[in-house]
mmCIF file of C-alpha atoms and ligand atoms in Angstrom:
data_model
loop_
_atom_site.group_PDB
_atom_site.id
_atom_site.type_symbol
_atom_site.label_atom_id
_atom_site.label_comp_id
_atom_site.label_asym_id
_atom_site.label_seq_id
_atom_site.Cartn_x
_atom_site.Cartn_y
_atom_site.Cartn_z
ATOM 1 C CA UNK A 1 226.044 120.965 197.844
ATOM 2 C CA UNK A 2 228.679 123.395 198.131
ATOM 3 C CA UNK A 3 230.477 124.338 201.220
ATOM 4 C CA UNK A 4 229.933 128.095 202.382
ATOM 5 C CA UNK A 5 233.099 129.953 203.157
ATOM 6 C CA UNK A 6 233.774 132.792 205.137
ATOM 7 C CA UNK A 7 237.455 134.464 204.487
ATOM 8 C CA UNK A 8 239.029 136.678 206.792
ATOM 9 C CA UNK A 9 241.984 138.767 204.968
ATOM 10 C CA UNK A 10 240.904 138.061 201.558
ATOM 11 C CA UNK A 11 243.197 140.235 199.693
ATOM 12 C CA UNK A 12 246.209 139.457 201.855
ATOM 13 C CA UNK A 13 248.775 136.423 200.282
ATOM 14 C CA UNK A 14 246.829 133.478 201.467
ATOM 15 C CA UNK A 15 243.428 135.248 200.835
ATOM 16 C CA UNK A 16 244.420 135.494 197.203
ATOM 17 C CA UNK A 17 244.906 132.308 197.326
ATOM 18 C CA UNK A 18 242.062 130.673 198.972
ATOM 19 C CA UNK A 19 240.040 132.899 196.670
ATOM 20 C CA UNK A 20 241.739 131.107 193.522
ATOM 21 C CA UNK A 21 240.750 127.361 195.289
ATOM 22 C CA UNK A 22 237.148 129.236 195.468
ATOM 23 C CA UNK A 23 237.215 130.273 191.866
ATOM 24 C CA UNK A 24 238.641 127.342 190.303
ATOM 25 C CA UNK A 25 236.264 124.500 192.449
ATOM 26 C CA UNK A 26 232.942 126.713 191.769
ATOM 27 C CA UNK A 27 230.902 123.520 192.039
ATOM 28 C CA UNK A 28 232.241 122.665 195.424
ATOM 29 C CA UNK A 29 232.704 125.899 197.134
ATOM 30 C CA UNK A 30 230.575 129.419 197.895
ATOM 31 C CA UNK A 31 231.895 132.746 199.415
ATOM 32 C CA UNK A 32 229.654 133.883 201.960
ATOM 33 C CA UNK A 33 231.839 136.603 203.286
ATOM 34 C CA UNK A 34 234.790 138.313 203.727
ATOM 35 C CA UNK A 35 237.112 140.947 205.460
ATOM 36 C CA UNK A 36 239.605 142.645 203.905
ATOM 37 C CA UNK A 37 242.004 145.932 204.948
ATOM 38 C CA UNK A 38 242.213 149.124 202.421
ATOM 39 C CA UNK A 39 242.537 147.729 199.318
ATOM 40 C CA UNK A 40 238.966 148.633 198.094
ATOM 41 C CA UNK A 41 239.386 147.718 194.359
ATOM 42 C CA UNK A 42 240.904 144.649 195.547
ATOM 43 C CA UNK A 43 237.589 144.642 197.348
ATOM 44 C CA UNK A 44 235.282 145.538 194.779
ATOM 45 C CA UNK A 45 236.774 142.635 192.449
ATOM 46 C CA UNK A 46 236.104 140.278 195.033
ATOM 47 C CA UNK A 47 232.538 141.556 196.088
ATOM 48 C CA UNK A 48 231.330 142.163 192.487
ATOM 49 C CA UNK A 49 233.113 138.243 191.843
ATOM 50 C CA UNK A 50 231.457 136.373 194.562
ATOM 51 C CA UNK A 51 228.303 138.445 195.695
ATOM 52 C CA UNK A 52 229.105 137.041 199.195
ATOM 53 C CA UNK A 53 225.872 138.151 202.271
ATOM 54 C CA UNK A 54 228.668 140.231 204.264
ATOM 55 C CA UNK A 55 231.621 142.508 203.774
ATOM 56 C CA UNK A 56 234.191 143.968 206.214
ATOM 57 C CA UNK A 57 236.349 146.739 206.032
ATOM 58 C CA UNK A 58 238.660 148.180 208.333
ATOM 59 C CA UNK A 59 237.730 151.950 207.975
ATOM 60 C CA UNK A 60 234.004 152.665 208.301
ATOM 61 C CA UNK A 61 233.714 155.329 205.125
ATOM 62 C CA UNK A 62 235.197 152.517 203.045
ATOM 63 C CA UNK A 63 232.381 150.431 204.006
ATOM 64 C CA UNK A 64 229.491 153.400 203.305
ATOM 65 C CA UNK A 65 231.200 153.969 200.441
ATOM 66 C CA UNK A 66 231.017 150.710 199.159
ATOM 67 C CA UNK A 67 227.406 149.863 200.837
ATOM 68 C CA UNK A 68 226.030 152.357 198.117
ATOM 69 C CA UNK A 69 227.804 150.725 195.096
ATOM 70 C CA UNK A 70 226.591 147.030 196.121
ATOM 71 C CA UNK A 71 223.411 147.808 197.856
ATOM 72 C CA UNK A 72 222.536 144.062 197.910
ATOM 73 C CA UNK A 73 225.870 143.128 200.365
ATOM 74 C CA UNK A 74 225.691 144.126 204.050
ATOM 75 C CA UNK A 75 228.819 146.470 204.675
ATOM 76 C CA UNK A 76 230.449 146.149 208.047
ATOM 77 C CA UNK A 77 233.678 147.348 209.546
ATOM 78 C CA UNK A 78 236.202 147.547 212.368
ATOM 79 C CA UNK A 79 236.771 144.800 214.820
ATOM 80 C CA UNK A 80 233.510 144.604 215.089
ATOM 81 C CA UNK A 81 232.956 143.953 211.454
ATOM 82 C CA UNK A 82 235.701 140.882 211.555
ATOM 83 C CA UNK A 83 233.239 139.364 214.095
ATOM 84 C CA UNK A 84 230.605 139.473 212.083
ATOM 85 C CA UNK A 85 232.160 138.062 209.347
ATOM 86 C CA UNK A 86 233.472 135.408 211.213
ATOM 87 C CA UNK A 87 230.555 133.889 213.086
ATOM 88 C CA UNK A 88 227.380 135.477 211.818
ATOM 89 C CA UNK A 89 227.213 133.929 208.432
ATOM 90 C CA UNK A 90 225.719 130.376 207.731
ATOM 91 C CA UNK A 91 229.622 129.572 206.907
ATOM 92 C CA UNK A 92 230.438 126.206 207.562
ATOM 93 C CA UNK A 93 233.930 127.062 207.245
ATOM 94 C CA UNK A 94 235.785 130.194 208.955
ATOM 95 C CA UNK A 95 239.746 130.945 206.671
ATOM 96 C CA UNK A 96 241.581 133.158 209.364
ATOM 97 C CA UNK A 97 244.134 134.363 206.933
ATOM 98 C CA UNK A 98 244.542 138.073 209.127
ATOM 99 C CA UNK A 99 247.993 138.664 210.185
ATOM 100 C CA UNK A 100 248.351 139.024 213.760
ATOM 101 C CA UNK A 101 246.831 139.113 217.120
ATOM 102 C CA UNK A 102 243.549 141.057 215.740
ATOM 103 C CA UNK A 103 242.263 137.355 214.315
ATOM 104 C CA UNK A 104 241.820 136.295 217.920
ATOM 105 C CA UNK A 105 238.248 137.612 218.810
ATOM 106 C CA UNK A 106 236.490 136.758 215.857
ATOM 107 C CA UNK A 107 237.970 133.221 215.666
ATOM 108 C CA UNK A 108 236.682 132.638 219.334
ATOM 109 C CA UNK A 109 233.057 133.585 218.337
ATOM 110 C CA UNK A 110 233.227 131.781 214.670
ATOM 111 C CA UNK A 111 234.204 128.407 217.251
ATOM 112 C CA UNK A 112 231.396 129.344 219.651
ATOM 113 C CA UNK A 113 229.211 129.588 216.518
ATOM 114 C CA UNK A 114 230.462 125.970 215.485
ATOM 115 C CA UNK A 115 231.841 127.169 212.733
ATOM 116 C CA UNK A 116 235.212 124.890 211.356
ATOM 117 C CA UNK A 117 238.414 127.159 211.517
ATOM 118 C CA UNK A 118 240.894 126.834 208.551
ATOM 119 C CA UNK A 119 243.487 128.641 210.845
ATOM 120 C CA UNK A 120 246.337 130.557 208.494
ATOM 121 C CA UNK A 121 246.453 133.201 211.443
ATOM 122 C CA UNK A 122 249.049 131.759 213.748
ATOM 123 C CA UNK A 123 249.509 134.551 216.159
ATOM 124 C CA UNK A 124 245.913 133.830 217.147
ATOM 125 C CA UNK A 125 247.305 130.645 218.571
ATOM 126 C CA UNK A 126 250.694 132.096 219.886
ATOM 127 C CA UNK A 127 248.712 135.109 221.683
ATOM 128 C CA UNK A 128 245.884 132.912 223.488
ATOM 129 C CA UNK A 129 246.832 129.045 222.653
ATOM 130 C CA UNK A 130 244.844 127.329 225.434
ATOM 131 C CA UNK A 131 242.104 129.613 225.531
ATOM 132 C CA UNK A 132 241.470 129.141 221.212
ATOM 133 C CA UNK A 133 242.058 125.144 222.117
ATOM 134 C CA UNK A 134 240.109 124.797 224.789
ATOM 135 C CA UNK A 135 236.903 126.334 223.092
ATOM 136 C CA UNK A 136 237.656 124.410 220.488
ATOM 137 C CA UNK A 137 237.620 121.057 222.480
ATOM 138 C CA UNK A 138 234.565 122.361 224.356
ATOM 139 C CA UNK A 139 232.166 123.145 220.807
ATOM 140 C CA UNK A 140 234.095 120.241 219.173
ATOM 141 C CA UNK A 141 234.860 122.396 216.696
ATOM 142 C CA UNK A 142 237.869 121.182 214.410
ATOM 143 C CA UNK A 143 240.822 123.223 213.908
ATOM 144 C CA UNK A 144 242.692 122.484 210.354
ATOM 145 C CA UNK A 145 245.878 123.989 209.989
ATOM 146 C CA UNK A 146 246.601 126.348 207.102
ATOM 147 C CA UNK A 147 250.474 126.658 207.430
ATOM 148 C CA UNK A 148 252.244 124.853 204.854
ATOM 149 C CA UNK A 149 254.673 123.024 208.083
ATOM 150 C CA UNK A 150 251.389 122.771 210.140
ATOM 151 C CA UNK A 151 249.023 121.061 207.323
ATOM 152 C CA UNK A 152 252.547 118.598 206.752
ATOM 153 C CA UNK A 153 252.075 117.087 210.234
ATOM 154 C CA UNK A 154 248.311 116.832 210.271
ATOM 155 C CA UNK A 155 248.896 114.526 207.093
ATOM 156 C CA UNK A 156 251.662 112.514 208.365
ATOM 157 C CA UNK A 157 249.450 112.361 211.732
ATOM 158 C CA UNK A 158 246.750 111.223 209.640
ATOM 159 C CA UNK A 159 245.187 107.859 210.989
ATOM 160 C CA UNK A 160 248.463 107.397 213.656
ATOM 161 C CA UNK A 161 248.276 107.149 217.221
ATOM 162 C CA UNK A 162 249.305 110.414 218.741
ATOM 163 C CA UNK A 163 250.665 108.959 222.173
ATOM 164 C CA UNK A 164 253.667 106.971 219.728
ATOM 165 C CA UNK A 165 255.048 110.362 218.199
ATOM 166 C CA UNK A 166 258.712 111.266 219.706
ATOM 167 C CA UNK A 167 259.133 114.526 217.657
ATOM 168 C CA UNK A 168 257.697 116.769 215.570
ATOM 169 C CA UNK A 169 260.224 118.668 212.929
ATOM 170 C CA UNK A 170 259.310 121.580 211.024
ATOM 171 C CA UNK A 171 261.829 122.492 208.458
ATOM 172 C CA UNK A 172 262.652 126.104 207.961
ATOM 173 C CA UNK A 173 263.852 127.568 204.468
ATOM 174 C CA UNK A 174 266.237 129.914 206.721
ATOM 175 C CA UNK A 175 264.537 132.844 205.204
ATOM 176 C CA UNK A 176 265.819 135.997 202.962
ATOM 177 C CA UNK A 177 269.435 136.031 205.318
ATOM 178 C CA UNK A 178 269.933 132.343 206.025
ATOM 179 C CA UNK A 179 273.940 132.987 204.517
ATOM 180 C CA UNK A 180 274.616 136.339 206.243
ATOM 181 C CA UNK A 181 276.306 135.958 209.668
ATOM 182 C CA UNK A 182 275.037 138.438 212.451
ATOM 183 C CA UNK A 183 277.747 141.052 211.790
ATOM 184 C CA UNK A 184 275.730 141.112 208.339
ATOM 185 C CA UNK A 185 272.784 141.643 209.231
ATOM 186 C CA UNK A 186 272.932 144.826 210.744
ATOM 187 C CA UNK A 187 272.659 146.541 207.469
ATOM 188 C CA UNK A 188 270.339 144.659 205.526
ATOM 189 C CA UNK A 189 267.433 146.969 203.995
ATOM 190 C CA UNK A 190 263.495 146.053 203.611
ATOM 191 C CA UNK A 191 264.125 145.334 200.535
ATOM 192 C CA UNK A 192 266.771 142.797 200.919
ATOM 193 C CA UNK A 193 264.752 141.085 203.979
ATOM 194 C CA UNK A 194 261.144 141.295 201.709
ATOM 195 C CA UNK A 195 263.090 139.051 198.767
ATOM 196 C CA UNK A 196 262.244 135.516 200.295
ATOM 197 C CA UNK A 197 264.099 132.559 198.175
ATOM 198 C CA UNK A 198 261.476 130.105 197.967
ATOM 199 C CA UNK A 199 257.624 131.988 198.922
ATOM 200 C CA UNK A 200 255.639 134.389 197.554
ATOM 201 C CA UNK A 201 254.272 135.480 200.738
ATOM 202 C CA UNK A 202 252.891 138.540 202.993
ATOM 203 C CA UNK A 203 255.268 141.325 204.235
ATOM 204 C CA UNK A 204 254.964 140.803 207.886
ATOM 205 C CA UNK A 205 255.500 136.773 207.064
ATOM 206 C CA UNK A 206 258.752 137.417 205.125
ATOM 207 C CA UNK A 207 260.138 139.429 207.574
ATOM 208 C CA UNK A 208 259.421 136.979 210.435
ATOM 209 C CA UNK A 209 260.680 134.389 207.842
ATOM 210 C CA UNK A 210 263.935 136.684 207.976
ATOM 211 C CA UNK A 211 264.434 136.879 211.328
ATOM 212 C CA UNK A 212 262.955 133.375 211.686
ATOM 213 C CA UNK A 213 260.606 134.878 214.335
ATOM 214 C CA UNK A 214 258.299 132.943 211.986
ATOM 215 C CA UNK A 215 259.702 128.832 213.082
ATOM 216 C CA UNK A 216 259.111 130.462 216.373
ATOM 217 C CA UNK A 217 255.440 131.370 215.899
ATOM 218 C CA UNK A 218 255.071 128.254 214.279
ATOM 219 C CA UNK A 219 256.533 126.058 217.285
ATOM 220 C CA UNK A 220 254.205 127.562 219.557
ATOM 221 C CA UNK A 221 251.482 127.326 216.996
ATOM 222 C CA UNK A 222 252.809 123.363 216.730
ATOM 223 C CA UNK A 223 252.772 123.126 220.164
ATOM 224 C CA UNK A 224 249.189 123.717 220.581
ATOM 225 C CA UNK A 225 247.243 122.434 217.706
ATOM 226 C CA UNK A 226 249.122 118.790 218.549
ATOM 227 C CA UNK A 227 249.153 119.100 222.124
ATOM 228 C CA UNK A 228 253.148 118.248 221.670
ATOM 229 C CA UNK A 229 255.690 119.414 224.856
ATOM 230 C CA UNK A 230 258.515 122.021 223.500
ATOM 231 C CA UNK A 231 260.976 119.497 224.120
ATOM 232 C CA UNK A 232 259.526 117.146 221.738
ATOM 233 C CA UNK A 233 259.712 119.966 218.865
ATOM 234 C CA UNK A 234 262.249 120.601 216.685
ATOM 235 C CA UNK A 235 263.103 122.421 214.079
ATOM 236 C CA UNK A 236 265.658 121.996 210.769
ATOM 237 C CA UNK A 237 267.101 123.941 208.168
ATOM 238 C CA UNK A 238 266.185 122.885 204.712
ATOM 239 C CA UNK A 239 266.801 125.550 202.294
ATOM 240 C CA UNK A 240 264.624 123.936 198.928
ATOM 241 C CA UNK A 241 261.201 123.942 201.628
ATOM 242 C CA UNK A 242 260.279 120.186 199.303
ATOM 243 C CA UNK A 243 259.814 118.717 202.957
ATOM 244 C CA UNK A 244 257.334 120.668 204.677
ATOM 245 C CA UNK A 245 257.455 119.544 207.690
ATOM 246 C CA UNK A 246 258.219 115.466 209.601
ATOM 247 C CA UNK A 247 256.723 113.170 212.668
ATOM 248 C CA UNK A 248 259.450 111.053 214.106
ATOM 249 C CA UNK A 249 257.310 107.858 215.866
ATOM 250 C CA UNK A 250 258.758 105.914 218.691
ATOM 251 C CA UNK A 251 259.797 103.282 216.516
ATOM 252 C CA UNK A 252 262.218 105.869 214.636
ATOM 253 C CA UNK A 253 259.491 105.673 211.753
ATOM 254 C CA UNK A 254 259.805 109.421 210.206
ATOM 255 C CA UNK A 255 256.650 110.323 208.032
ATOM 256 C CA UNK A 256 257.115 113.744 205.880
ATOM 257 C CA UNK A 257 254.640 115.271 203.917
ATOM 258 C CA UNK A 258 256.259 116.727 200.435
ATOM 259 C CA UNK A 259 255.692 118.989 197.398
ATOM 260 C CA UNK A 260 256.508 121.957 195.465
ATOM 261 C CA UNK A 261 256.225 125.072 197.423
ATOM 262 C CA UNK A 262 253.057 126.297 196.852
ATOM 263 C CA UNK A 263 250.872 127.406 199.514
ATOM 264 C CA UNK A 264 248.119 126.761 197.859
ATOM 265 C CA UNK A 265 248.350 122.997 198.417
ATOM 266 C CA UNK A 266 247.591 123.469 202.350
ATOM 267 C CA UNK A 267 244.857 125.964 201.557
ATOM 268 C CA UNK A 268 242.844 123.479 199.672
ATOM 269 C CA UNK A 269 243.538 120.370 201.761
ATOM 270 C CA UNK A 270 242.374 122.223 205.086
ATOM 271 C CA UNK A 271 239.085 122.891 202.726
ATOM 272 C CA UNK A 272 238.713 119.837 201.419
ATOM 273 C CA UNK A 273 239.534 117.348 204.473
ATOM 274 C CA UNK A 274 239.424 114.610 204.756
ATOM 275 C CA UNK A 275 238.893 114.292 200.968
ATOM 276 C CA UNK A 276 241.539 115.400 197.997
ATOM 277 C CA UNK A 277 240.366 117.092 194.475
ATOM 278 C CA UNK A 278 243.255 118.139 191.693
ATOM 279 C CA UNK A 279 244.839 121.572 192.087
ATOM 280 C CA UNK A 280 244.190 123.476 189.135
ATOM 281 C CA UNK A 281 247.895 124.563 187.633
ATOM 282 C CA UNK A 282 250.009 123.045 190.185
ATOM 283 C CA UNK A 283 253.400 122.149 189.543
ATOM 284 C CA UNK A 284 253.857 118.474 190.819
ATOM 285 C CA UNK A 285 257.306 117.353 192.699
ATOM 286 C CA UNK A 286 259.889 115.604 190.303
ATOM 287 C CA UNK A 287 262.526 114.741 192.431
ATOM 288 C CA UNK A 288 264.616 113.593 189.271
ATOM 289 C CA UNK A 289 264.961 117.502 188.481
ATOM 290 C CA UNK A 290 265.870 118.980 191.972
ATOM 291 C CA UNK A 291 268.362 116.081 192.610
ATOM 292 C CA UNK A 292 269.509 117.402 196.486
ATOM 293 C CA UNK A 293 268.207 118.623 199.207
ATOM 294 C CA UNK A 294 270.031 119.885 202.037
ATOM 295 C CA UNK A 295 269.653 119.975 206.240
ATOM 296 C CA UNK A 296 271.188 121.536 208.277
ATOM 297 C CA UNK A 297 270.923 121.714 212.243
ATOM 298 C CA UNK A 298 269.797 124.546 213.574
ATOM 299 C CA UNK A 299 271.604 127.306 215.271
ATOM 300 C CA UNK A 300 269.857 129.237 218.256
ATOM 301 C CA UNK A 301 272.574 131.793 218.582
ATOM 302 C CA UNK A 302 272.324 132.861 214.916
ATOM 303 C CA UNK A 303 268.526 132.744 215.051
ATOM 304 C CA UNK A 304 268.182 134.240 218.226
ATOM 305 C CA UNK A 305 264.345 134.868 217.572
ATOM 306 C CA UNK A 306 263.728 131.185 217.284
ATOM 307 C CA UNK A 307 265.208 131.052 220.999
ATOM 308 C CA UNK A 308 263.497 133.648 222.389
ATOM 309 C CA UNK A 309 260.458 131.763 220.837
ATOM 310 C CA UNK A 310 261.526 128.253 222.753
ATOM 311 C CA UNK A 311 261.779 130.511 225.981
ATOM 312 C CA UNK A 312 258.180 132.098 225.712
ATOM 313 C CA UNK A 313 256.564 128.834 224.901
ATOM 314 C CA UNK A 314 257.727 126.978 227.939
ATOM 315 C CA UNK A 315 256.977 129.703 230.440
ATOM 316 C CA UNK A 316 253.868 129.538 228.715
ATOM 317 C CA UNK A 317 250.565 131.897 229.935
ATOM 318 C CA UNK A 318 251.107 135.579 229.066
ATOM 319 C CA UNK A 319 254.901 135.240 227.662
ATOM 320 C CA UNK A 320 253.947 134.008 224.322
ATOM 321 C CA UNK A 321 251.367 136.867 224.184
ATOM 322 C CA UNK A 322 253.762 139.661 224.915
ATOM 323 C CA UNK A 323 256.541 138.147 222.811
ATOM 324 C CA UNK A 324 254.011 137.908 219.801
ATOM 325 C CA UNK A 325 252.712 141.704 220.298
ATOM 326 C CA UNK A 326 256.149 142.699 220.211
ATOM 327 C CA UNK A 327 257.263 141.154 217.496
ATOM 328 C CA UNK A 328 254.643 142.622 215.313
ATOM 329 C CA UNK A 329 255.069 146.594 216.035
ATOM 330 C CA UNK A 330 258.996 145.604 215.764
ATOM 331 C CA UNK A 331 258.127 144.265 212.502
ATOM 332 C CA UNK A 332 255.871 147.353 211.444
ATOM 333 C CA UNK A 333 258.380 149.735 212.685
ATOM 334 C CA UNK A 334 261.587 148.103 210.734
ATOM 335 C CA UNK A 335 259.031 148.024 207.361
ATOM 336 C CA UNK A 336 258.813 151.749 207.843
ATOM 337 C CA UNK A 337 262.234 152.153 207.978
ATOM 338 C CA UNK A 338 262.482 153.672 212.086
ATOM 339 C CA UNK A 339 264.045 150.186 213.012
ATOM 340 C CA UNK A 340 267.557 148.268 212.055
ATOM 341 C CA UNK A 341 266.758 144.608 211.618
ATOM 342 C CA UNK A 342 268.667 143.647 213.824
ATOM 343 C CA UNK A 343 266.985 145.499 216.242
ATOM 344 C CA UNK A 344 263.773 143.351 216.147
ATOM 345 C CA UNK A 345 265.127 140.639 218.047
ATOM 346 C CA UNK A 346 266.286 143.272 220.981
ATOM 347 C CA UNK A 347 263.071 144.988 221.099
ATOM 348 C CA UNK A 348 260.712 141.816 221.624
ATOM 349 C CA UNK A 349 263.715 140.595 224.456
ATOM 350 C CA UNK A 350 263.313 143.721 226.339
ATOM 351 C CA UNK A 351 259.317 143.303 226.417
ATOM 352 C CA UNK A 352 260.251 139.474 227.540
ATOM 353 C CA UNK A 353 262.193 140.723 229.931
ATOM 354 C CA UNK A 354 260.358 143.204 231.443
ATOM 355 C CA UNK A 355 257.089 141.019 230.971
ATOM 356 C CA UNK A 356 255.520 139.510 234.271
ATOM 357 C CA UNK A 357 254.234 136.229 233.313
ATOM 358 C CA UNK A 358 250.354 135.272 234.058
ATOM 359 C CA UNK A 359 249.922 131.389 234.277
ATOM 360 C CA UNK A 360 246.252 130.856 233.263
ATOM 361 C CA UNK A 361 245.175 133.937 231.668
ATOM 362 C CA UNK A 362 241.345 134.829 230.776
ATOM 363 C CA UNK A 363 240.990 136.903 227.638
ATOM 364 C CA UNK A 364 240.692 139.592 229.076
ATOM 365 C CA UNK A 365 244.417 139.707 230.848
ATOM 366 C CA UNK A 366 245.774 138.427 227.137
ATOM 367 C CA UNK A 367 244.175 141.476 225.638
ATOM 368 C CA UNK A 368 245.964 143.950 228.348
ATOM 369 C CA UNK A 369 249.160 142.012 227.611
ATOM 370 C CA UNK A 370 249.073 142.242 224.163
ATOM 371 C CA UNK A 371 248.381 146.181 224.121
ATOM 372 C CA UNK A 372 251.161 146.698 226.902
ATOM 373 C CA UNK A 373 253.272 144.991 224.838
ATOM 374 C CA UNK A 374 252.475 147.002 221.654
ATOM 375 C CA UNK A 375 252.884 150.485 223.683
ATOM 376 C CA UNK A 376 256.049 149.288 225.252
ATOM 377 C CA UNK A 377 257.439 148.770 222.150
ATOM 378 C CA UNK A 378 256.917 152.369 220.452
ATOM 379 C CA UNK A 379 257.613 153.896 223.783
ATOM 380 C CA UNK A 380 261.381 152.577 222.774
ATOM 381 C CA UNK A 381 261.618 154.194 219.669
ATOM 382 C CA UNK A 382 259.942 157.477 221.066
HETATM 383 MG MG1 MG B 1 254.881 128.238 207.572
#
């Protein structure tokens, strides 16, 4: 028997990717569905590929448009549309590989629908943490992680007792500027910030890689998929990413997960759990050829992002919300080229600043946040 997949973001970076696992393991795996943004031949590829039950689009011409040319898919679209894709399938496993805050409805209903979440999207988890955990814990539904430093933990948790672990480090490549100093970066292009030394990734992921905004993200994300206090998280610089990510036990024990940098290796463990199957044109780790590696402590002044990160997680409620909404029209507006880099980081403290924390949240109050956040943030460059 197969398992049935539903893929949200499938012609994004990790939906590409996930697709390949699909493609390549034909015997073990089914596409039941899938949303994707504008790029309809992208979408027609897939659709034509896969003959999945349901499609979603952002716009809703796309999805007329493309309802006529595959009369045999149902066509959906909008918010509404990721929903559907995410929970009204017979998937038996949701990948949220959507960047940003947008994957958090649907992967609340694909959970309520006890559907497994291979979670990619880790702004879900920054924007509403407790609420996505505590459904989870509620359906039992498990939550695999997706992110290369995420998935390294979950295997070096594997079969250990999670009241022994003293830390959890997640390396950090250091991104496109890890050499510049901060009077350097303020006049870095795109370009120069989109040219990531070790992943082939998504725009608004190389950028947050840049800025490191990303570790941050991925602390809080760390913070609640293992239930681990901020104090007990660190995070290193290790510019050749071979060591994605450690768990320091209490008896100094440090287990670290390793490999070649290739995201794909996450992807298809988080699908195939707790089993392992080949990967198909992988490049396996000789440590022979690479030699060094290289740490480095990290430095919370340089990185200020990462520190504003640490400061939203341990307020905690609403603060990780409005940082995260910030951070992505910050990121949309340097892209376009109406932003300095540098300027990021200043934007999302201003929203922190101004932000009125709420404790224990309901959805609804996350939702406000998050859209405060978002207008707050073009209001500055207006
Ligand atoms: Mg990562």
């Amino acid at each position: 028997m197969t398992k049935k997949i539903s893929l949200l973001g499938a012609t994004g970076s990790i939906g590409i990717q996930t697709l390949d696992i699909i493609e390549s393991n034909p015997d073990k795996f089914t596409l039941v569905s899938f949303s994707a943004g504008m790029n309809i031949d992208g979408v027609r590829e897939i659709a034509s590929k896969h003959q999945p039950q349901t499609v979603s689009l952002i716009r809703r011409e796309d999805a007329e448009r493309l309802q006529t040319e595959f009369p045999a898919i149902r066509f959906v679209h909008g918010e509404e549309g990721l929903v559907e894709v995410a929970a009204h399938t017979n998937a038996d496993v949701l990948v949220n590989a959507v960047i940003g805050s947008v994957g958090l409805k649907p992967t609340l209903e694909a959970i309520r629908a006890g559907i497994t979440i291979a979670i990619a999207n880790k702004e879900t988890l920054v924007a509403a943490g407790d609420i996505v955990m505590a459904e989870a814990r509620k359906y039992g539904v498990p939550l695999l992680p997706v992110d290369s430093e995420h998935s390294a933990l979950f295997q070096a948790l594997n079969g250990e007792n999670p009241k022994r672990i003293s830390r959890l480090i997640l390396t950090a490549s250091g991104g496109s500027f890890r050499d510049l100093s901060r009077e350097e970066l303020s006049a870095v292009t795109v370009e120069q910030a989109l040219a990531h030394p070790n992943w082939s990734m998504g725009n608004k992921l190389t950028i947050d890689s840049a800025t490191m905004m990303n570790k941050g993200l991925e602390v809080i994300e760390a913070h609640h998929l293992f239930g681990m206090p901020y104090d007990q998280i660190d995070c290193l610089l290790h510019k050749e990413s071979i060591i994605h990510s450690m768990v320091e036990f209490e008896d100094t024990s440090v287990m670290a997960q390793l490999g070649s940098p290739d995201m794909r290796v996450p992807i298809q463990y988080a699908l195939t759990y707790p089993d392992r199957i080949p990967m198909q044109n992988a490049k396996p780790l000789r440590l022979e050829d690479i030699g060094k590696l290289h740490f480095e402590k990290m430095d919370l002044v340089r990185f200020k992002a990462l520190g504003l990160a640490y400061a939203a997680g341990r307020e905690g409620g609403t603060m990780p919300t409005a940082m995260n909404a910030a951070n992505e029209v910050a990121v949309a507006l340097f892209m376009a080229g109406r932003i300095p880099f540098i300027q990021i980081e200043d934007m999302i403290e201003r929203v922190m600043d101004a932000h009125r924390t709420s404790s224990v949240p309901d959805l609804e109050t996350i939702l406000e946040v998050d859209s405060l956040a978002r207008k707050m943030v073009y209001a500055m460059v207006e």
